[in-house]
Short mmCIF file of C-alpha atoms and ligand atoms in Angstrom, two decimals:
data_model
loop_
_atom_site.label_atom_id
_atom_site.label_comp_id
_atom_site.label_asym_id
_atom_site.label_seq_id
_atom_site.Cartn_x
_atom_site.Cartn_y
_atom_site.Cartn_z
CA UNK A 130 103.49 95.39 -53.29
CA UNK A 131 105.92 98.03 -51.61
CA UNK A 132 105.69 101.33 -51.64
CA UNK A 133 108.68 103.69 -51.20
CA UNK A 134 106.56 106.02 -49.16
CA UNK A 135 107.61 108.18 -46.05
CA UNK A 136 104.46 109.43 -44.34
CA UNK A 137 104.76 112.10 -41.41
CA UNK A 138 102.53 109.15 -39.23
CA UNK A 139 105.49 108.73 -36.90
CA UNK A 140 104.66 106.21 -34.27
CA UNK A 141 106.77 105.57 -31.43
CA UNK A 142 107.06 102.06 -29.95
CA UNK A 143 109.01 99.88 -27.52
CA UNK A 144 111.70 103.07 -27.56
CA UNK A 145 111.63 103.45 -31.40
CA UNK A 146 110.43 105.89 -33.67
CA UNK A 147 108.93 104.32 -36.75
CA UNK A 148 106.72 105.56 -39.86
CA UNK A 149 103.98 103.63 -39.84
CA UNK A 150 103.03 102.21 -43.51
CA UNK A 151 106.38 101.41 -43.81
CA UNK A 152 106.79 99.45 -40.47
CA UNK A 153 104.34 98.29 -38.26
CA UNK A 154 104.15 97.52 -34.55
CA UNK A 155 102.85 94.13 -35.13
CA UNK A 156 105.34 93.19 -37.54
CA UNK A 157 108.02 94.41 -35.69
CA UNK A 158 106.74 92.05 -32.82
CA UNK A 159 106.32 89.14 -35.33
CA UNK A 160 110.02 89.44 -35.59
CA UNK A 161 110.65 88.07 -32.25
CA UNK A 162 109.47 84.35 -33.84
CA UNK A 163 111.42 84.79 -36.52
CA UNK A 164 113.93 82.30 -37.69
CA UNK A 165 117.77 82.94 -38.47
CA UNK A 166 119.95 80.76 -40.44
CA UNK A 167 123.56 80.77 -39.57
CA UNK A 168 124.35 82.03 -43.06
CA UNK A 169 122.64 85.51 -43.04
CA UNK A 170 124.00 88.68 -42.69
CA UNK A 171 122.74 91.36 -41.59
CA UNK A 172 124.39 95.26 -42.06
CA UNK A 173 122.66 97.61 -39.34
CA UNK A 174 123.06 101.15 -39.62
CA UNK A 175 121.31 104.32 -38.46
CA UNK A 176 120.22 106.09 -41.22
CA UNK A 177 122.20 108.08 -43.70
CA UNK A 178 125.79 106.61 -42.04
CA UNK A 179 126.29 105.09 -46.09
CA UNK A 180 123.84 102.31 -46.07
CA UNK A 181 123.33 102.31 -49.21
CA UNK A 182 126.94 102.02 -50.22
CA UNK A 183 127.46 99.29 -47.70
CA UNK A 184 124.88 96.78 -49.02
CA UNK A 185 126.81 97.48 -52.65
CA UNK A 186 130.00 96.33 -51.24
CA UNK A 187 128.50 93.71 -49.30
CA UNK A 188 126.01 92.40 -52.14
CA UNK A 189 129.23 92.71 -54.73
CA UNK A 190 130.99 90.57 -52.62
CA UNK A 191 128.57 87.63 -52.46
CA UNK A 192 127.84 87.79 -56.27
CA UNK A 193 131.61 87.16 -56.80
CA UNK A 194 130.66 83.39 -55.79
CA UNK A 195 127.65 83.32 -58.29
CA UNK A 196 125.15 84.28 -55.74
CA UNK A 197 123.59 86.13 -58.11
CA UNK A 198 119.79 87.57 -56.53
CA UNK A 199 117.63 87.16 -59.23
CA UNK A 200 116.00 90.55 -58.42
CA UNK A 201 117.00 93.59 -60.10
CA UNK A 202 117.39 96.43 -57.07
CA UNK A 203 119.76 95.88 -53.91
CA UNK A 204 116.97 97.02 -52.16
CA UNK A 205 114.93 94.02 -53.18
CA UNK A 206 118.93 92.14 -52.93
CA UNK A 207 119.38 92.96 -49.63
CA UNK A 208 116.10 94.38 -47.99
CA UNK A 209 115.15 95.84 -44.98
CA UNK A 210 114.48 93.08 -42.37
CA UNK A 211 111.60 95.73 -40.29
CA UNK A 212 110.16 96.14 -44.06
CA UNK A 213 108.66 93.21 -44.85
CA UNK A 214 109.31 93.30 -49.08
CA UNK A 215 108.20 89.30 -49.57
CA UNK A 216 107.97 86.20 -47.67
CA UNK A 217 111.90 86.20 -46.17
CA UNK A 218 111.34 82.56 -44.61
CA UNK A 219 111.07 81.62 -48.27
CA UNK A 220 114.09 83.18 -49.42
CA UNK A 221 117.15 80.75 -50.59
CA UNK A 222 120.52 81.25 -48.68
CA UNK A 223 122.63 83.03 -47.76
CA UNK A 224 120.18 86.26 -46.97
CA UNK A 225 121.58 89.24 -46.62
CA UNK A 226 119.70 92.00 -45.10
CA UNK A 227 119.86 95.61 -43.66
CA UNK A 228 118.66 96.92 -40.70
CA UNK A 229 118.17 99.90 -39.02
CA UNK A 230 116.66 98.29 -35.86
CA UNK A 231 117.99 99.09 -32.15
CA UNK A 232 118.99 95.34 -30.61
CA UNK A 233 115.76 95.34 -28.52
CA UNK A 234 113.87 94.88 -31.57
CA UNK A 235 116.04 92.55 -33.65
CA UNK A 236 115.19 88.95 -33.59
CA UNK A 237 116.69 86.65 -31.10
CA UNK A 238 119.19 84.05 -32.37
CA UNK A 239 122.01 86.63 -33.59
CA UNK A 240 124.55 84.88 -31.72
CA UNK A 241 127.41 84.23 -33.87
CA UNK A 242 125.40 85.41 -37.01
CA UNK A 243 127.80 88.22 -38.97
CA UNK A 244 126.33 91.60 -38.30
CA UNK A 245 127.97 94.62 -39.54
CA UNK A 246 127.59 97.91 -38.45
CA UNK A 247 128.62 101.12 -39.96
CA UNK A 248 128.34 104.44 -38.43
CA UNK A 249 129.40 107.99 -39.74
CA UNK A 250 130.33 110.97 -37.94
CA UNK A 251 127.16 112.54 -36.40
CA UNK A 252 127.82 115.79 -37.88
CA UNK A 253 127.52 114.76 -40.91
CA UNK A 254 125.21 111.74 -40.47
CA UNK A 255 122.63 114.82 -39.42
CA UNK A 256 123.29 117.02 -42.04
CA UNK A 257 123.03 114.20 -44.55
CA UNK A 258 119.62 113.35 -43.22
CA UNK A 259 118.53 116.76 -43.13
CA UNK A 260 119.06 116.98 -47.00
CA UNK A 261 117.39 113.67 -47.27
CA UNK A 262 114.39 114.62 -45.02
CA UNK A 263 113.36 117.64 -46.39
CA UNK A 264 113.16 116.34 -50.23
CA UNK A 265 110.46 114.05 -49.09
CA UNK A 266 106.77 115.70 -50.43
CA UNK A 267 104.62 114.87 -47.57
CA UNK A 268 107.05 116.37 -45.01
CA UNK A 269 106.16 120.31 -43.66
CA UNK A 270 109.54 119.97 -42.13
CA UNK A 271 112.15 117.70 -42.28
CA UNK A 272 112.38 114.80 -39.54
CA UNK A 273 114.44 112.67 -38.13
CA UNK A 274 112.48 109.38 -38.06
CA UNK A 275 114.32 106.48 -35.78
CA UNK A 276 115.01 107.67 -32.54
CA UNK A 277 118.58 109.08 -31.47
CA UNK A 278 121.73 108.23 -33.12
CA UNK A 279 123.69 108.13 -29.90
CA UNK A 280 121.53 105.68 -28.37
CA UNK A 281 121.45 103.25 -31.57
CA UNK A 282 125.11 103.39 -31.94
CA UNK A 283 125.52 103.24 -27.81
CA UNK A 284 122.93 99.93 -27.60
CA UNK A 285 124.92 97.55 -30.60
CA UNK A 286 128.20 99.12 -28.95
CA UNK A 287 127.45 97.51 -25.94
CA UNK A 288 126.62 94.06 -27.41
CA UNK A 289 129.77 93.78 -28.69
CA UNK A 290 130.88 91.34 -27.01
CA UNK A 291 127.54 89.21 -26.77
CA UNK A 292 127.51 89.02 -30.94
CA UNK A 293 130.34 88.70 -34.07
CA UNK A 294 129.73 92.31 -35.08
CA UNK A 295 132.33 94.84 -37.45
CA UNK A 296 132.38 97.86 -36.52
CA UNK A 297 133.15 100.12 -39.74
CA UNK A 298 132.73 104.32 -40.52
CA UNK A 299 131.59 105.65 -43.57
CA UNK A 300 135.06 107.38 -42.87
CA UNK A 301 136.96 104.23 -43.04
CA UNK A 302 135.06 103.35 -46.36
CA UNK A 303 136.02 107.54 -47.83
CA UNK A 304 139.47 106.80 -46.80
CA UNK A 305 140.26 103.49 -47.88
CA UNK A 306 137.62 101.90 -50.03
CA UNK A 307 140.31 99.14 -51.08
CA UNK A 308 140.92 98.21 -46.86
CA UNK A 309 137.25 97.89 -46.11
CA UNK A 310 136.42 96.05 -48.93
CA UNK A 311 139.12 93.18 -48.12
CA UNK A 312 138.15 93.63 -44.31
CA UNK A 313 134.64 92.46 -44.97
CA UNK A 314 135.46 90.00 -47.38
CA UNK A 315 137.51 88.21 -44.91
CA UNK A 316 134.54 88.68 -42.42
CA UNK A 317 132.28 87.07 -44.45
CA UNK A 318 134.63 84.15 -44.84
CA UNK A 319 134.88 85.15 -48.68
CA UNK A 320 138.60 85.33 -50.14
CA UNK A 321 138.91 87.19 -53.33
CA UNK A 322 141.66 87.63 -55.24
CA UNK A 323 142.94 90.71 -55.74
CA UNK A 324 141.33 91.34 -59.28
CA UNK A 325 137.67 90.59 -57.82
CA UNK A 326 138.88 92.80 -55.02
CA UNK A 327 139.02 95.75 -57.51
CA UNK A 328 136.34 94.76 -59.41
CA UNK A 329 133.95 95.60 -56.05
CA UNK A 330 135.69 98.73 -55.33
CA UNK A 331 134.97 99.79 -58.77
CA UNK A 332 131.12 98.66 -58.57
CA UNK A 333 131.39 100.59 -55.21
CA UNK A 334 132.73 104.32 -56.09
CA UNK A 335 130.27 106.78 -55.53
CA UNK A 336 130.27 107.47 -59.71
CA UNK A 337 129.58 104.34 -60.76
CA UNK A 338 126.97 103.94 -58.14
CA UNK A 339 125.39 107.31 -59.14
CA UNK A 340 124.95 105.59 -62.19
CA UNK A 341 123.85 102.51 -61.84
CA UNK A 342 120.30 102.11 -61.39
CA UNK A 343 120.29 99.20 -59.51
CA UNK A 344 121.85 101.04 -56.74
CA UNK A 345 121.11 104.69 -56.49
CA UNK A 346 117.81 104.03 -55.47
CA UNK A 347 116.37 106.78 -58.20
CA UNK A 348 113.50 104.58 -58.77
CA UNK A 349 112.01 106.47 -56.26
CA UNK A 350 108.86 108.72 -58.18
CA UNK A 351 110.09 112.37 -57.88
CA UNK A 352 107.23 113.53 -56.90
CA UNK A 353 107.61 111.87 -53.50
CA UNK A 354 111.15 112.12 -53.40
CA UNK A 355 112.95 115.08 -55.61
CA UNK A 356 116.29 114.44 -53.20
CA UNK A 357 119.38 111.76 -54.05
CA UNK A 358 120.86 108.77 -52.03
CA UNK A 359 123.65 109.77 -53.81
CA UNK A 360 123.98 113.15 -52.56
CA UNK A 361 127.96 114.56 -52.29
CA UNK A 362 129.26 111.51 -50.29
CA UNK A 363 131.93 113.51 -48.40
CA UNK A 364 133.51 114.03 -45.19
CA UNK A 365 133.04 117.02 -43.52
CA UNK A 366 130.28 118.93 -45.56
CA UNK A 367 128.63 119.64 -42.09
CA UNK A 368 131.32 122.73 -42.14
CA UNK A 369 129.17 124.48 -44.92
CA UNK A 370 125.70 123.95 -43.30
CA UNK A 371 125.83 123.58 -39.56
CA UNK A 372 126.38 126.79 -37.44
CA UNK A 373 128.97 127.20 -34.87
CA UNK A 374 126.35 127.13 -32.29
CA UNK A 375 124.86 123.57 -33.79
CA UNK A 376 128.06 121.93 -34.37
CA UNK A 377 128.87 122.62 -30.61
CA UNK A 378 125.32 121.26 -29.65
CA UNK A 379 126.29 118.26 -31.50
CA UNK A 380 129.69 118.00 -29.88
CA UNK A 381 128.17 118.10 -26.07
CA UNK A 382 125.22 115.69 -26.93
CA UNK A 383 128.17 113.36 -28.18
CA UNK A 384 129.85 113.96 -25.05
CA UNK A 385 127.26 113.45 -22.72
CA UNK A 386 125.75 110.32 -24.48
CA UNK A 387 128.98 108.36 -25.25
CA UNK A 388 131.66 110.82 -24.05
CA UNK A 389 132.84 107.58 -21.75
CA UNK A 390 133.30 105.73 -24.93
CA UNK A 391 136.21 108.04 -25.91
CA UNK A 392 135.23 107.37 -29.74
CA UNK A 393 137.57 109.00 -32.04
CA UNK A 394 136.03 110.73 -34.93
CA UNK A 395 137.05 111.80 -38.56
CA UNK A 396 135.63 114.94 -39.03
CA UNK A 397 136.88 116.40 -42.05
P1 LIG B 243 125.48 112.56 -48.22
O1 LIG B 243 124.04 112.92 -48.05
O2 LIG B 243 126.36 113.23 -47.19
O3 LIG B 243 125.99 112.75 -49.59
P2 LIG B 243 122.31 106.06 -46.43
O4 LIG B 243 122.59 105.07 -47.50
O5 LIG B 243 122.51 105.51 -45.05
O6 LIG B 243 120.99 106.71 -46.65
O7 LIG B 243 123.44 107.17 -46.54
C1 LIG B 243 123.47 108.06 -47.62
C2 LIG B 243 124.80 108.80 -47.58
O8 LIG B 243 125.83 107.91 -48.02
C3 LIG B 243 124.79 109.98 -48.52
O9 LIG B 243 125.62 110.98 -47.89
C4 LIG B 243 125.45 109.39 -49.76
O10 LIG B 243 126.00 110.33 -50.63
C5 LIG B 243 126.51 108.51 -49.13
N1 LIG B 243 126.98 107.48 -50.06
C6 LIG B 243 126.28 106.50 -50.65
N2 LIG B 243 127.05 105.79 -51.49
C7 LIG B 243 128.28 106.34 -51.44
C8 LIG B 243 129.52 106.07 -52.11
N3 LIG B 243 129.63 105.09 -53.00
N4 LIG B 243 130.58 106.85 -51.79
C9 LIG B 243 130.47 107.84 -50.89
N5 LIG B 243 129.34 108.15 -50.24
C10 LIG B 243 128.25 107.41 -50.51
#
């Protein structure tokens, strides 16, 4: 069985930080022999960038054809590939997972497979996780688990052009729900009409997901977990919690780690 279960047993391995319990460093290696079909998908994000929103658009998509996952949770719809929920080689087509693995870790094969990544401004993305971090039990103080969020974003940036990857921001997604939602239909070869368009976006909006159980991952116990995936889903609530003297920090790690990038943020 699987356990929703953050332990502070952070292990770090080939470059990545990983709770052990949930990962291990064996299966992570085990995913070097794994096999990809040309059908999955995988969405890769570093965490708190709107995962959990993502795989709800992406999963609402696909069940618009009648792939319908006969399990109840999108985290059991579209799991974690480095959290190894059931047998996946077992699993009918198409797969869709999630990810937050750097490319060094991923399996090989991923040529031409559709990969999706979606970031979020990092002043937010850290602020977000902060929240997150600290409501877990076992945690003295609140940490941030997978390694940097420069380097993720900075390592699948530059395998652009090696793999058939869209880019989105959690930005893009606050501003125009609607746009992203026909941009990765038509990435995922899927053509909706314009009805079954609106009929994700509506499955999609931050209320409905709040209160769907299915995908506001609440089935969390509390006593583990007293925080919500479904926190304020905002823009720019780093303005109310980080100091002048943080958000700067933030701006000159961004600058030195992908300042050559010239990556244009929404930041508010
Ligand atoms: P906040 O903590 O800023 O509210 P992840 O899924 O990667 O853990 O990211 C969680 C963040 O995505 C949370 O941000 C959450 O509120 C936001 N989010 C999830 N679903 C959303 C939705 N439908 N609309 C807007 N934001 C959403």
């Amino acid at each position: 069985t699987y356990q929703f279960f953050l332990g502070d047993r952070l292990c770090r391995y080939k470059n990545y930080n990983f709770v052990v319990g949930h990962a291990t460093p064996e299966y992570i290696d085990s995913l070097q022999s794994f096999e990809i079909r040309d059908s999955d998908v995988f969405l890769v994000t570093y965490p708190k960038s709107g995962t959990i929103w993502a795989q709800q658009i992406i999963i609402s998509i696909y069940e618009l054809d009648g792939h319908v996952n006969k399990d109840s949770f999108n985290w059991q719809k579209m799991p974690w590939l480095e959290y190894k929920i059931c047998e996946y080689a077992l699993r009918p087509s198409p797969r869709l997972f999630t990810s937050h693995l750097p490319v060094h870790l991923m399996p090989p094969g991923l040529k031409d497979k559709k990969i999706v990544y979606l970031m979020r401004n990092p002043k937010d993305n850290v602020v977000s996780y902060y929240h997150f971090s600290k409501a877990f039990a076992d945690l003295d103080t609140p940490k941030i688990a997978p390694s940097s969020f420069f380097d993720h974003f900075r390592e699948w940036h530059s395998s652009r052009d090696q793999y058939n990857i869209l880019f989105l921001t959690y930005e893009d997604m606050i501003m125009d729900l609607k746009g992203v939602v026909k941009k990765l239909s038509s990435f995922l070869g899927k053509n909706p009409t314009e009805a079954a368009i609106d009929q994700v976006v509506e499955k999609s909006k931050f209320a409905t997901m709040k209160n769907n159980p299915k995908a506001n991952y609440e089935q969390i116990p509390r006593e583990k977990f007293s925080g919500k995936f479904l926190r304020k889903g905002q823009i720019g609530d780093w303005k109310n919690t980080l100091t002048v003297a943080q958000s700067e920090r933030v701006d000159q790690i961004l600058q030195e780690k992908l300042g050559d990038l010239s990556l244009k943020f929404i930041w508010e």
